[in-house]
XYZ file of C-alpha atoms in Angstrom:
670
model
C 3.768 5.308 -16.116
C 0.667 5.673 -15.127
C -2.742 5.299 -17.044
C -6.467 5.275 -15.853
C -9.314 4.373 -17.522
C -13.371 5.937 -16.590
C -13.906 5.010 -12.698
C -16.912 3.119 -12.325
C -19.340 2.902 -9.900
C -18.515 -0.205 -7.428
C -17.467 -1.830 -4.277
C -15.347 -4.215 -5.461
C -12.147 -3.385 -6.801
C -8.520 -5.704 -6.622
C -5.092 -3.960 -6.924
C -2.517 -6.836 -8.659
C 1.408 -6.045 -7.728
C 4.239 -7.380 -9.410
C 7.068 -7.107 -9.042
C 10.157 -8.202 -11.526
C 13.701 -7.753 -11.503
C 13.371 -4.068 -13.517
C 9.766 -2.689 -12.967
C 7.183 -3.338 -10.218
C 4.293 -2.902 -12.268
C 0.412 -2.730 -10.528
C -3.148 -2.826 -11.984
C -6.485 -2.034 -10.517
C -9.293 -4.075 -11.737
C -12.772 -4.251 -11.311
C -13.743 -7.543 -9.775
C -17.296 -8.948 -11.096
C -16.238 -7.166 -14.759
C -12.529 -7.993 -14.639
C -12.370 -4.762 -16.087
C -8.726 -2.721 -15.921
C -9.667 0.239 -14.410
C -5.747 2.106 -13.661
C -2.015 0.539 -14.445
C 1.693 1.928 -13.109
C 4.805 1.111 -13.704
C 8.004 1.721 -11.120
C 11.297 0.741 -10.332
C 11.594 -1.885 -8.754
C 13.988 -1.114 -5.809
C 15.211 -4.956 -5.021
C 17.672 -3.012 -1.458
C 14.000 -3.004 -0.036
C 11.008 -4.131 -2.515
C 7.972 -2.257 -0.564
C 9.065 0.837 -1.647
C 8.341 0.291 -5.055
C 5.481 -0.825 -4.104
C 4.484 1.443 -2.510
C 5.206 4.080 -4.713
C 3.048 2.175 -7.348
C 0.423 2.039 -5.143
C 0.412 5.873 -4.836
C 0.520 6.004 -8.650
C -2.703 3.998 -9.181
C -4.481 6.927 -7.083
C -7.204 5.079 -5.148
C -9.931 7.261 -4.726
C -11.728 5.213 -1.915
C -9.325 2.706 -0.492
C -12.070 0.917 1.532
C -12.810 -0.500 -2.545
C -9.768 -2.473 -2.014
C -11.313 -6.194 -1.387
C -8.237 -7.919 -1.935
C -4.424 -7.300 -2.700
C -2.644 -10.052 -4.233
C 1.614 -9.610 -4.838
C 4.022 -11.536 -7.038
C 7.212 -11.912 -6.212
C 10.814 -12.319 -7.005
C 12.113 -12.124 -3.651
C 12.903 -15.720 -2.926
C 14.492 -16.984 -6.829
C 16.171 -13.456 -5.882
C 17.354 -14.411 -2.384
C 18.323 -17.715 -3.147
C 20.120 -16.854 -6.261
C 22.197 -13.606 -4.543
C 23.307 -15.344 -1.164
C 20.487 -13.349 0.499
C 18.670 -15.654 2.532
C 18.958 -16.321 6.214
C 21.963 -18.459 8.040
C 20.426 -22.208 8.441
C 21.759 -25.130 10.299
C 20.466 -28.729 7.873
C 19.544 -31.413 10.840
C 20.210 -34.825 8.776
C 18.313 -37.735 10.322
C 19.782 -41.053 9.207
C 21.097 -39.777 6.280
C 24.646 -41.641 4.856
C 27.187 -39.393 4.834
C 29.631 -41.320 2.981
C 27.007 -41.336 0.065
C 26.613 -38.062 0.093
C 30.004 -37.408 -0.197
C 30.709 -40.338 -2.746
C 27.954 -38.578 -5.226
C 29.382 -34.966 -4.142
C 25.576 -33.851 -3.524
C 26.849 -31.472 -0.537
C 26.494 -28.511 -2.401
C 23.107 -29.099 -3.011
C 21.889 -28.375 0.505
C 21.730 -24.875 0.306
C 23.606 -24.138 3.201
C 27.323 -24.662 4.994
C 26.275 -25.382 8.295
C 24.932 -29.245 7.901
C 25.054 -32.339 11.040
C 24.347 -36.008 10.329
C 22.614 -38.032 12.843
C 21.356 -41.593 13.774
C 17.839 -41.836 12.927
C 15.787 -42.206 9.772
C 13.467 -45.189 8.451
C 13.478 -47.143 5.398
C 11.053 -47.443 2.834
C 8.460 -49.266 4.414
C 8.154 -46.416 7.682
C 10.278 -48.495 10.017
C 13.106 -47.178 12.355
C 16.526 -47.641 10.808
C 18.140 -47.163 14.185
C 16.843 -44.626 17.156
C 17.065 -40.870 16.470
C 20.471 -39.790 18.508
C 18.820 -36.746 20.436
C 21.585 -36.138 23.048
C 23.642 -35.280 19.543
C 20.680 -33.431 18.505
C 20.924 -31.020 21.152
C 24.583 -30.906 21.869
C 24.634 -29.638 18.685
C 22.029 -27.659 18.720
C 23.909 -25.836 21.987
C 27.195 -25.171 19.627
C 25.507 -23.255 16.863
C 21.798 -21.487 18.053
C 23.691 -18.679 18.121
C 25.942 -18.780 14.959
C 22.552 -18.843 12.632
C 18.757 -18.101 12.333
C 17.228 -20.955 11.575
C 17.320 -24.382 12.166
C 15.689 -27.100 9.370
C 15.383 -31.060 9.929
C 15.135 -33.993 6.945
C 14.689 -37.034 8.431
C 16.060 -39.726 6.064
C 11.957 -41.551 4.516
C 9.918 -38.559 6.934
C 7.092 -38.781 4.208
C 6.931 -41.879 5.705
C 7.458 -41.684 8.955
C 7.560 -38.002 10.841
C 8.282 -39.339 14.206
C 11.652 -38.609 14.108
C 11.314 -35.332 12.677
C 9.132 -34.297 15.374
C 10.955 -35.156 18.137
C 13.859 -33.291 16.662
C 11.924 -30.282 16.960
C 10.470 -30.874 19.875
C 14.128 -31.166 21.262
C 15.470 -28.608 19.892
C 12.121 -26.142 20.743
C 13.084 -26.947 24.596
C 16.589 -25.199 24.257
C 15.894 -22.569 21.757
C 13.934 -20.059 20.512
C 15.227 -20.412 16.790
C 12.092 -21.244 13.967
C 13.331 -25.119 13.117
C 11.168 -26.580 9.645
C 10.672 -29.947 8.533
C 11.548 -31.242 5.575
C 7.852 -33.785 5.884
C 5.610 -31.049 5.887
C 6.786 -28.915 2.665
C 6.773 -32.767 0.312
C 5.961 -36.046 0.058
C 7.945 -36.489 -2.278
C 11.076 -39.459 -1.480
C 13.535 -37.574 -2.925
C 16.097 -37.109 0.506
C 18.606 -34.562 -1.263
C 15.658 -32.099 -3.228
C 13.435 -32.357 0.536
C 16.637 -31.734 2.678
C 17.328 -28.720 -0.097
C 14.189 -27.119 0.014
C 13.683 -27.639 3.691
C 16.259 -25.814 4.121
C 16.205 -22.893 2.386
C 12.812 -22.348 3.569
C 14.093 -22.185 6.481
C 17.170 -19.227 4.960
C 13.552 -17.195 3.599
C 11.622 -17.879 6.251
C 12.347 -14.225 8.184
C 13.245 -12.365 4.545
C 9.418 -13.229 3.485
C 7.976 -12.396 6.280
C 9.500 -8.951 6.434
C 8.303 -8.354 3.345
C 4.754 -9.227 4.357
C 4.946 -6.825 7.272
C 6.225 -4.106 4.577
C 3.195 -4.391 2.297
C 1.093 -5.032 5.450
C 2.262 -1.125 6.838
C 1.862 0.752 3.015
C -1.224 -1.196 3.223
C -2.361 0.095 6.323
C -0.951 3.832 6.278
C -3.390 3.996 2.223
C -6.711 2.690 4.616
C -6.874 -0.416 2.483
C -8.244 -2.991 4.824
C -7.973 -5.729 2.595
C -7.278 -9.685 2.223
C -3.373 -10.265 1.015
C -2.349 -13.267 -1.231
C 0.961 -14.662 -3.036
C 1.164 -16.038 -5.831
C 2.434 -19.122 -5.866
C 5.133 -20.522 -8.366
C 2.262 -22.442 -10.301
C 0.550 -19.410 -10.341
C -2.173 -20.603 -7.782
C -2.995 -18.016 -5.030
C -2.340 -18.145 -0.844
C -2.765 -16.375 1.771
C 0.334 -13.868 3.230
C 0.337 -15.832 6.348
C 0.910 -19.341 4.179
C 3.163 -17.805 2.587
C 5.113 -16.333 5.733
C 5.443 -19.929 6.946
C 6.012 -21.519 3.620
C 8.001 -18.962 1.783
C 9.579 -21.679 -0.614
C 6.036 -22.037 -2.880
C 6.938 -18.202 -3.994
C 10.036 -19.311 -6.501
C 9.056 -19.021 -9.922
C 6.007 -16.691 -8.386
C 6.842 -14.144 -11.292
C 7.065 -15.730 -14.545
C 4.067 -17.670 -12.735
C 1.852 -14.479 -12.726
C 3.111 -13.587 -16.285
C 1.499 -16.599 -17.837
C -1.640 -16.260 -16.042
C -2.333 -12.841 -17.070
C -1.239 -13.784 -20.526
C -4.119 -16.379 -20.160
C -6.376 -13.898 -18.652
C -6.139 -10.967 -20.969
C -5.715 -13.294 -24.302
C -8.959 -15.196 -23.409
C -6.743 -17.973 -25.094
C -6.589 -22.174 -23.716
C -3.663 -23.038 -25.183
C -0.815 -20.951 -25.567
C 2.798 -20.004 -25.238
C 3.412 -17.183 -23.165
C 6.328 -15.189 -23.753
C 7.416 -12.245 -20.639
C 10.214 -10.342 -22.045
C 11.369 -7.587 -18.806
C 14.151 -5.406 -18.388
C 15.797 -8.206 -17.109
C 14.708 -11.814 -18.376
C 12.860 -13.613 -20.776
C 10.077 -16.312 -19.282
C 8.860 -18.576 -21.690
C 5.991 -20.820 -19.944
C 3.083 -22.901 -21.979
C -0.684 -22.594 -21.417
C -2.273 -25.606 -22.465
C -6.374 -26.259 -21.811
C -6.203 -22.758 -19.361
C -3.695 -23.914 -16.630
C -0.252 -23.374 -16.724
C 1.908 -25.945 -17.214
C 3.487 -27.708 -14.148
C 6.773 -29.448 -13.180
C 6.105 -32.446 -11.280
C 9.719 -33.208 -10.838
C 10.462 -29.802 -8.264
C 11.766 -26.289 -9.271
C 15.406 -24.989 -9.672
C 16.365 -22.751 -9.106
C 20.598 -21.512 -9.492
C 22.282 -24.819 -8.839
C 19.828 -25.797 -6.013
C 16.906 -28.364 -7.433
C 13.984 -27.846 -4.695
C 10.467 -30.165 -3.925
C 9.026 -27.581 -4.857
C 5.633 -27.481 -7.937
C 6.085 -24.579 -9.795
C 5.406 -23.348 -13.235
C 7.478 -25.014 -16.239
C 9.053 -22.341 -17.240
C 12.321 -21.442 -18.727
C 14.098 -17.850 -18.134
C 17.134 -16.603 -20.454
C 19.203 -13.553 -19.199
C 17.509 -11.285 -22.654
C 15.131 -7.837 -22.202
C 14.698 -4.599 -22.807
C 17.925 -3.392 -20.815
C 20.469 -5.982 -21.783
C 23.816 -4.276 -22.524
C 25.155 -4.625 -25.765
C 29.047 -5.201 -26.273
C 32.197 -6.320 -28.118
C 33.119 -9.212 -26.580
C 37.012 -10.242 -26.695
C 36.570 -11.629 -30.012
C 34.482 -8.631 -31.065
C 31.729 -10.069 -31.771
C 28.535 -8.442 -30.852
C 26.484 -10.067 -27.726
C 23.739 -8.604 -26.184
C 23.426 -9.202 -21.853
C 23.794 -11.153 -19.967
C 24.313 -7.983 -17.156
C 20.977 -5.883 -17.327
C 22.377 -1.697 -17.247
C 20.432 1.251 -17.144
C 19.324 2.656 -20.864
C 21.564 6.034 -21.895
C 18.604 7.195 -22.865
C 17.123 7.356 -19.758
C 20.357 8.576 -17.836
C 20.451 11.576 -19.504
C 16.839 12.116 -19.647
C 17.581 12.336 -15.614
C 20.988 13.812 -16.088
C 21.120 16.419 -19.214
C 24.769 16.719 -19.188
C 25.088 12.960 -20.250
C 23.515 14.017 -23.457
C 26.455 16.319 -24.074
C 29.244 14.329 -23.983
C 27.618 10.902 -25.911
C 26.927 14.158 -28.577
C 30.545 15.108 -28.254
C 31.740 11.054 -28.134
C 29.741 10.997 -31.296
C 31.904 12.904 -33.422
C 35.207 11.624 -32.240
C 37.089 9.024 -34.685
C 37.227 5.671 -34.244
C 40.896 5.341 -32.888
C 39.896 7.741 -29.935
C 37.066 6.211 -28.909
C 36.498 2.897 -26.885
C 32.969 0.515 -26.198
C 34.418 1.276 -22.190
C 33.239 5.895 -23.414
C 29.318 4.200 -23.279
C 29.425 2.415 -20.125
C 28.104 5.326 -17.202
C 28.255 4.581 -13.295
C 26.463 6.204 -11.113
C 25.588 6.977 -7.744
C 22.044 5.055 -6.669
C 21.407 5.940 -3.160
C 23.963 7.303 -0.256
C 24.999 4.807 1.327
C 23.126 4.986 4.845
C 25.887 4.136 7.281
C 30.261 4.603 6.323
C 30.208 0.549 7.058
C 28.973 0.043 3.380
C 32.190 1.108 2.331
C 34.977 -0.797 3.394
C 37.836 0.184 1.463
C 39.536 3.883 1.098
C 39.050 2.759 -3.366
C 35.169 2.219 -1.962
C 35.045 5.551 -0.565
C 37.251 7.356 -3.224
C 34.903 5.780 -5.600
C 31.228 7.208 -3.829
C 32.420 10.427 -3.142
C 33.861 10.851 -6.891
C 29.999 9.847 -8.599
C 28.608 12.717 -5.757
C 28.507 15.255 -8.592
C 26.866 12.425 -10.942
C 27.218 9.702 -13.809
C 30.266 9.289 -15.171
C 32.263 6.958 -17.819
C 34.037 4.219 -16.654
C 37.332 6.003 -18.006
C 37.212 9.079 -17.000
C 36.753 7.020 -13.240
C 39.912 4.910 -14.015
C 41.564 8.385 -14.908
C 40.776 10.467 -11.845
C 41.211 7.078 -9.360
C 44.642 7.246 -11.196
C 43.854 3.076 -11.567
C 44.371 0.878 -14.855
C 41.284 -1.347 -14.602
C 37.327 -1.446 -13.257
C 38.749 -4.347 -10.776
C 40.956 -2.462 -9.135
C 37.620 0.090 -7.853
C 36.512 -2.854 -5.893
C 32.874 -2.219 -6.834
C 31.238 -5.294 -6.868
C 29.773 -5.177 -3.490
C 28.649 -1.480 -4.084
C 26.637 -2.748 -7.337
C 25.393 -5.494 -5.531
C 24.066 -3.394 -2.402
C 22.198 -1.111 -5.127
C 24.951 1.954 -4.465
C 26.498 2.514 -7.935
C 24.609 0.953 -10.773
C 26.002 1.202 -14.971
C 24.411 2.689 -17.317
C 24.914 1.394 -21.169
C 23.460 0.446 -25.088
C 20.183 -1.508 -24.641
C 18.029 -2.526 -26.468
C 15.415 -0.057 -25.014
C 17.841 3.037 -26.534
C 17.324 1.439 -29.962
C 13.947 1.138 -29.527
C 14.129 5.414 -28.867
C 16.294 5.364 -32.079
C 13.488 3.674 -34.409
C 10.328 5.845 -32.633
C 8.840 2.640 -31.110
C 8.774 4.001 -27.554
C 10.394 7.357 -26.730
C 9.577 8.327 -22.675
C 13.460 9.694 -22.432
C 15.959 11.254 -24.819
C 15.878 9.795 -27.959
C 19.454 12.273 -29.428
C 21.090 10.387 -26.038
C 20.391 6.939 -27.566
C 20.795 8.364 -30.876
C 24.276 9.428 -29.823
C 25.342 6.572 -28.469
C 24.449 4.130 -31.386
C 26.748 6.323 -33.605
C 29.959 6.135 -30.838
C 29.033 2.186 -30.711
C 28.812 1.724 -34.585
C 31.767 3.625 -35.053
C 33.798 1.342 -32.072
C 32.145 -1.517 -34.595
C 33.546 0.098 -37.450
C 30.137 0.091 -38.995
C 26.773 1.956 -39.877
C 23.738 2.595 -37.092
C 21.377 0.579 -39.085
C 23.389 -2.585 -39.475
C 24.453 -2.412 -36.079
C 20.709 -2.235 -34.907
C 19.739 -4.933 -38.131
C 21.895 -7.250 -36.288
C 20.774 -6.551 -32.426
C 17.526 -7.286 -33.785
C 18.572 -10.642 -35.606
C 20.408 -11.729 -32.324
C 17.636 -11.231 -29.949
C 15.565 -13.556 -32.657
C 17.911 -16.173 -32.554
C 18.215 -15.996 -28.923
C 13.928 -15.928 -28.601
C 14.187 -18.797 -30.918
C 16.412 -20.787 -29.975
C 15.428 -20.422 -26.309
C 11.181 -21.726 -27.408
C 12.503 -24.618 -29.226
C 15.160 -25.833 -26.521
C 11.648 -25.093 -24.087
C 9.587 -27.481 -25.707
C 11.895 -30.285 -26.674
C 13.299 -30.099 -23.494
C 16.447 -30.215 -25.308
C 19.190 -28.608 -25.500
C 20.013 -26.031 -28.783
C 24.157 -24.963 -28.056
C 25.289 -22.909 -30.506
C 28.333 -24.165 -32.134
C 31.432 -23.592 -30.709
C 34.152 -20.923 -32.898
C 36.773 -23.467 -34.616
C 34.549 -26.428 -35.289
C 32.401 -27.396 -37.540
C 28.681 -26.628 -37.430
C 26.551 -29.427 -36.396
C 23.532 -31.210 -37.461
C 21.305 -29.171 -35.348
C 23.231 -25.475 -35.692
C 22.472 -26.177 -39.953
C 18.472 -26.977 -39.186
C 18.384 -24.200 -36.733
C 20.191 -21.614 -39.355
C 18.877 -22.713 -42.517
C 14.856 -23.748 -40.717
C 15.534 -19.305 -39.921
C 17.154 -18.240 -42.933
C 16.169 -20.820 -45.891
C 20.278 -20.995 -46.927
C 20.296 -24.475 -48.771
C 19.317 -24.604 -52.517
C 18.324 -28.169 -52.604
C 16.693 -28.475 -49.034
C 14.190 -26.568 -47.320
C 13.681 -26.727 -43.625
C 11.304 -25.155 -40.570
C 9.553 -24.351 -38.023
C 6.067 -24.102 -37.086
C 4.933 -23.499 -33.576
C 1.289 -25.116 -32.980
C 0.527 -22.411 -30.401
C -0.249 -17.869 -30.767
C 2.674 -16.822 -28.879
C 0.683 -14.495 -26.123
C 3.906 -11.578 -25.603
C 4.096 -9.909 -22.190
C 5.933 -6.864 -20.645
C 6.237 -3.581 -22.496
C 9.429 -4.384 -25.034
C 6.973 -7.843 -26.430
C 6.353 -5.969 -29.777
C 9.926 -5.443 -30.450
C 11.278 -8.611 -29.180
C 8.534 -11.268 -30.492
C 7.582 -9.843 -33.514
C 10.246 -11.314 -35.882
C 10.288 -14.614 -34.081
C 6.973 -15.364 -34.308
C 7.082 -14.680 -38.112
C 10.015 -16.840 -38.332
C 8.185 -19.685 -36.501
C 4.729 -18.981 -39.173
C 2.448 -18.108 -35.975
C 0.724 -15.922 -34.625
C 2.004 -12.859 -32.078
C -0.865 -11.960 -29.924
C -0.516 -8.675 -27.666
C -3.814 -8.478 -25.422
C -5.128 -4.870 -23.909
C -2.726 -4.064 -21.454
C -0.223 -6.819 -21.993
C 2.697 -4.534 -20.595
C 1.777 -5.119 -16.982
C -0.166 -8.413 -17.655
C 2.322 -9.915 -14.586
C 0.449 -7.939 -12.311
C -2.536 -8.753 -13.771
C -2.088 -12.301 -12.993
C -1.232 -11.448 -10.333
C -5.388 -11.058 -9.022
C -6.394 -13.727 -11.686
C -5.606 -16.962 -10.246
C -7.218 -18.812 -8.141
C -7.102 -20.704 -4.234
C -5.064 -23.954 -4.627
C -4.655 -26.708 -1.619
C -3.462 -29.941 -2.359
C -2.823 -31.929 0.198
C -0.860 -35.725 0.035
C -1.905 -38.866 2.477
C 0.553 -41.866 1.719
C -1.143 -45.606 2.193
C 1.591 -48.288 2.336
C 2.267 -51.991 3.918
C 2.774 -53.069 7.034
C 5.235 -55.732 7.080
C 5.519 -58.737 9.301
C 8.533 -58.585 11.330
C 10.313 -60.260 9.366
C 9.463 -58.429 6.340
C 8.193 -61.088 4.192
C 4.232 -60.558 4.796
C 2.069 -57.317 4.276
C 0.103 -57.556 7.665
C -1.353 -54.171 7.044
C -1.874 -51.102 5.677
C -0.421 -47.354 7.292
C -2.275 -44.333 6.487
C 0.877 -41.042 6.432
C -0.663 -37.551 6.579
C 1.908 -34.515 7.732
C 1.385 -35.358 11.238
C -0.646 -38.383 11.416
C -0.279 -42.243 11.662
C -3.062 -45.055 11.087
C -3.224 -48.702 11.039
C -5.739 -50.511 9.058
C -6.474 -53.904 8.427
C -7.534 -53.587 4.556
C -6.301 -51.852 1.855
C -9.825 -50.802 1.635
C -10.208 -49.421 4.430
C -7.262 -47.507 4.251
C -7.775 -46.238 0.974
C -11.523 -45.328 2.173
C -9.686 -43.153 5.626
C -7.601 -42.193 2.711
C -9.971 -39.663 1.058
C -11.566 -39.060 3.156
C -9.050 -37.447 5.394
C -7.558 -35.809 2.724
C -10.506 -34.288 1.397
C -11.149 -32.924 4.946
C -7.836 -31.684 5.372
C -7.660 -29.869 1.625
C -10.865 -27.838 1.874
C -10.125 -26.439 5.434
C -7.048 -25.410 4.497
C -8.133 -24.111 1.550
C -10.780 -22.385 3.192
C -7.602 -20.610 5.537
C -5.736 -19.369 2.593
C -8.586 -16.924 1.601
C -10.801 -19.390 -1.056
C -14.380 -18.508 -0.941
C -16.495 -21.968 -1.685
C -13.678 -24.202 -2.761
C -14.332 -27.501 -4.415
C -12.202 -30.560 -3.717
C -10.871 -33.216 -6.287
C -9.812 -36.545 -4.800
C -6.626 -38.568 -7.231
C -5.750 -41.881 -6.321
C -2.088 -42.301 -7.554
C -0.769 -45.410 -7.513
C 2.837 -45.124 -6.580
C 4.824 -48.766 -6.548
C 3.534 -52.049 -5.143
C 0.689 -51.933 -2.651
C 1.336 -48.188 -1.797
C -0.920 -45.032 -3.113
C -0.329 -41.667 -2.992
C -4.017 -39.959 -2.745
C -3.722 -36.038 -3.494
C -6.632 -34.115 -2.760
C -6.955 -30.741 -4.149
C -9.394 -27.786 -3.055
C -9.982 -24.862 -5.141
C -11.540 -21.253 -5.137
C -12.163 -18.185 -5.796
C -10.077 -15.493 -3.261
C -12.305 -14.486 -0.838
C -13.153 -10.854 -0.966
C -13.689 -8.425 2.398
C -16.853 -7.631 3.039
């Protein structure tokens, strides 16, 4: 899907690419005017993101590659790798951590790796050594596990206040093995020991993953003669060079939703808004205030892992254009959370599916079940037989060589009673097989709102599903859109209030919160009127946004804004951000031997620690050091003429955090 505007006579073009859960979007902009020249959408290939990226670059049809002065990418690669357990194997060395305390509070599962080991060492709240570092034990464990893992992460207790033990451990490990070593204090100056250890382990697990991704993108650029800086979107919407991203891949957590928020702000021209990005798989919410995406200071959470990484404050729900519409065990209509291929698209690719759905729509409800609307199909050929580990998997792949089949046919031909007997889970995860089913995208085809694929097939599928539900197609459409609207509004209220708004379980008395929610939407009470009113407009992002958000905006008594090119705003956001680097320096007291008197102050940077007699001199040095380091790092990360601001934060009794931020526009190729 490509859109091209008349070309401009210019030499400064930038290419933005977003790899989402369903689509990879690309946009070509003229940098000075920020005019969108061309856009393209391609299906995301999760098994190899670079395939979808190359298809987008080809689809945009760049006439003069030398005019591209920057390429910037937002990616869900890190988030997906963590959520799906596809990161590399990591050993986590914990220096000075109390194993009994960690066990008592059941925090072991938060370390993001099962291979964690405790060693003597670490420091206290004032940067003093708790106990000597046990280097012999560290070296022995390294020798034991170096062939069983791909990287080592080291996190010392209170290492932001004194990283000496982490640094010594890295030096010792590097002398006897060649594995990459990640240090916790280099990723976060926050004192939360569990979050810092988790962040170090996740970063180590993602090193090879993101480095391979960057190499693949670079090769795609080289094959098309694009010689330009490559930038990657951070989780807070700012940009960093590909070299920085390869060293700190954990900072790309939530990169995609952050780019969407930046794109919404850029295209709408508004400073205050609620950005709602409706994709094929998820709907993401982000708040923009005073022109900036709000950032969570508590650290981003991915799956069950809480990190120390600053990222956009957002909420993601499993609702999108390709969410599967089904009946649950209680015969209630549900949407998602699973994402499937729309039947309209499947029939467009395989015309015989249209005939099958037509025949299915004429059956009586007694001879029809919703399983007949679930098709399985071969997405790609297995690269080698080792991916097919059981005879059942081999039989299934062989059966689907002829094309998509409805699930009941598959069960019958393979002589099994239930889908679980097909042992297909890993084949879906590896994107060898895929599912198709009824989705909101199919309903949009039926309604004529978006019709690139087989409208008749979508109609036949809806007729069949309505017969299964003993209802009419119109009633089913109304139920689906009502459920979509309620789900979106419930998510918005929960996100903005930071309070859960769960539905009352069946059989229980309706809670006051649930009553207020329902009455605010449908005005049911004869005496009491309640309502929600959103003070900011909703800026819709993503192709299905108009259909998912129109009624939600009306019920929230606010405006829905769909700016030009809102369908690819996430790719616009990939090039709309600024380069920003933050450097934090800690200043804290040095105590007397008895620990009773303050006899000086430490200035602790990531790789140096200095002593001063007076707080005034320590703070002055920290400000200068932070400013210089932030400026240098921003320039190395690709900023053009960055400006630096310095903030002094009281971080406890006689303890200060000096935060220097350097920000500038990305530097373009000459």
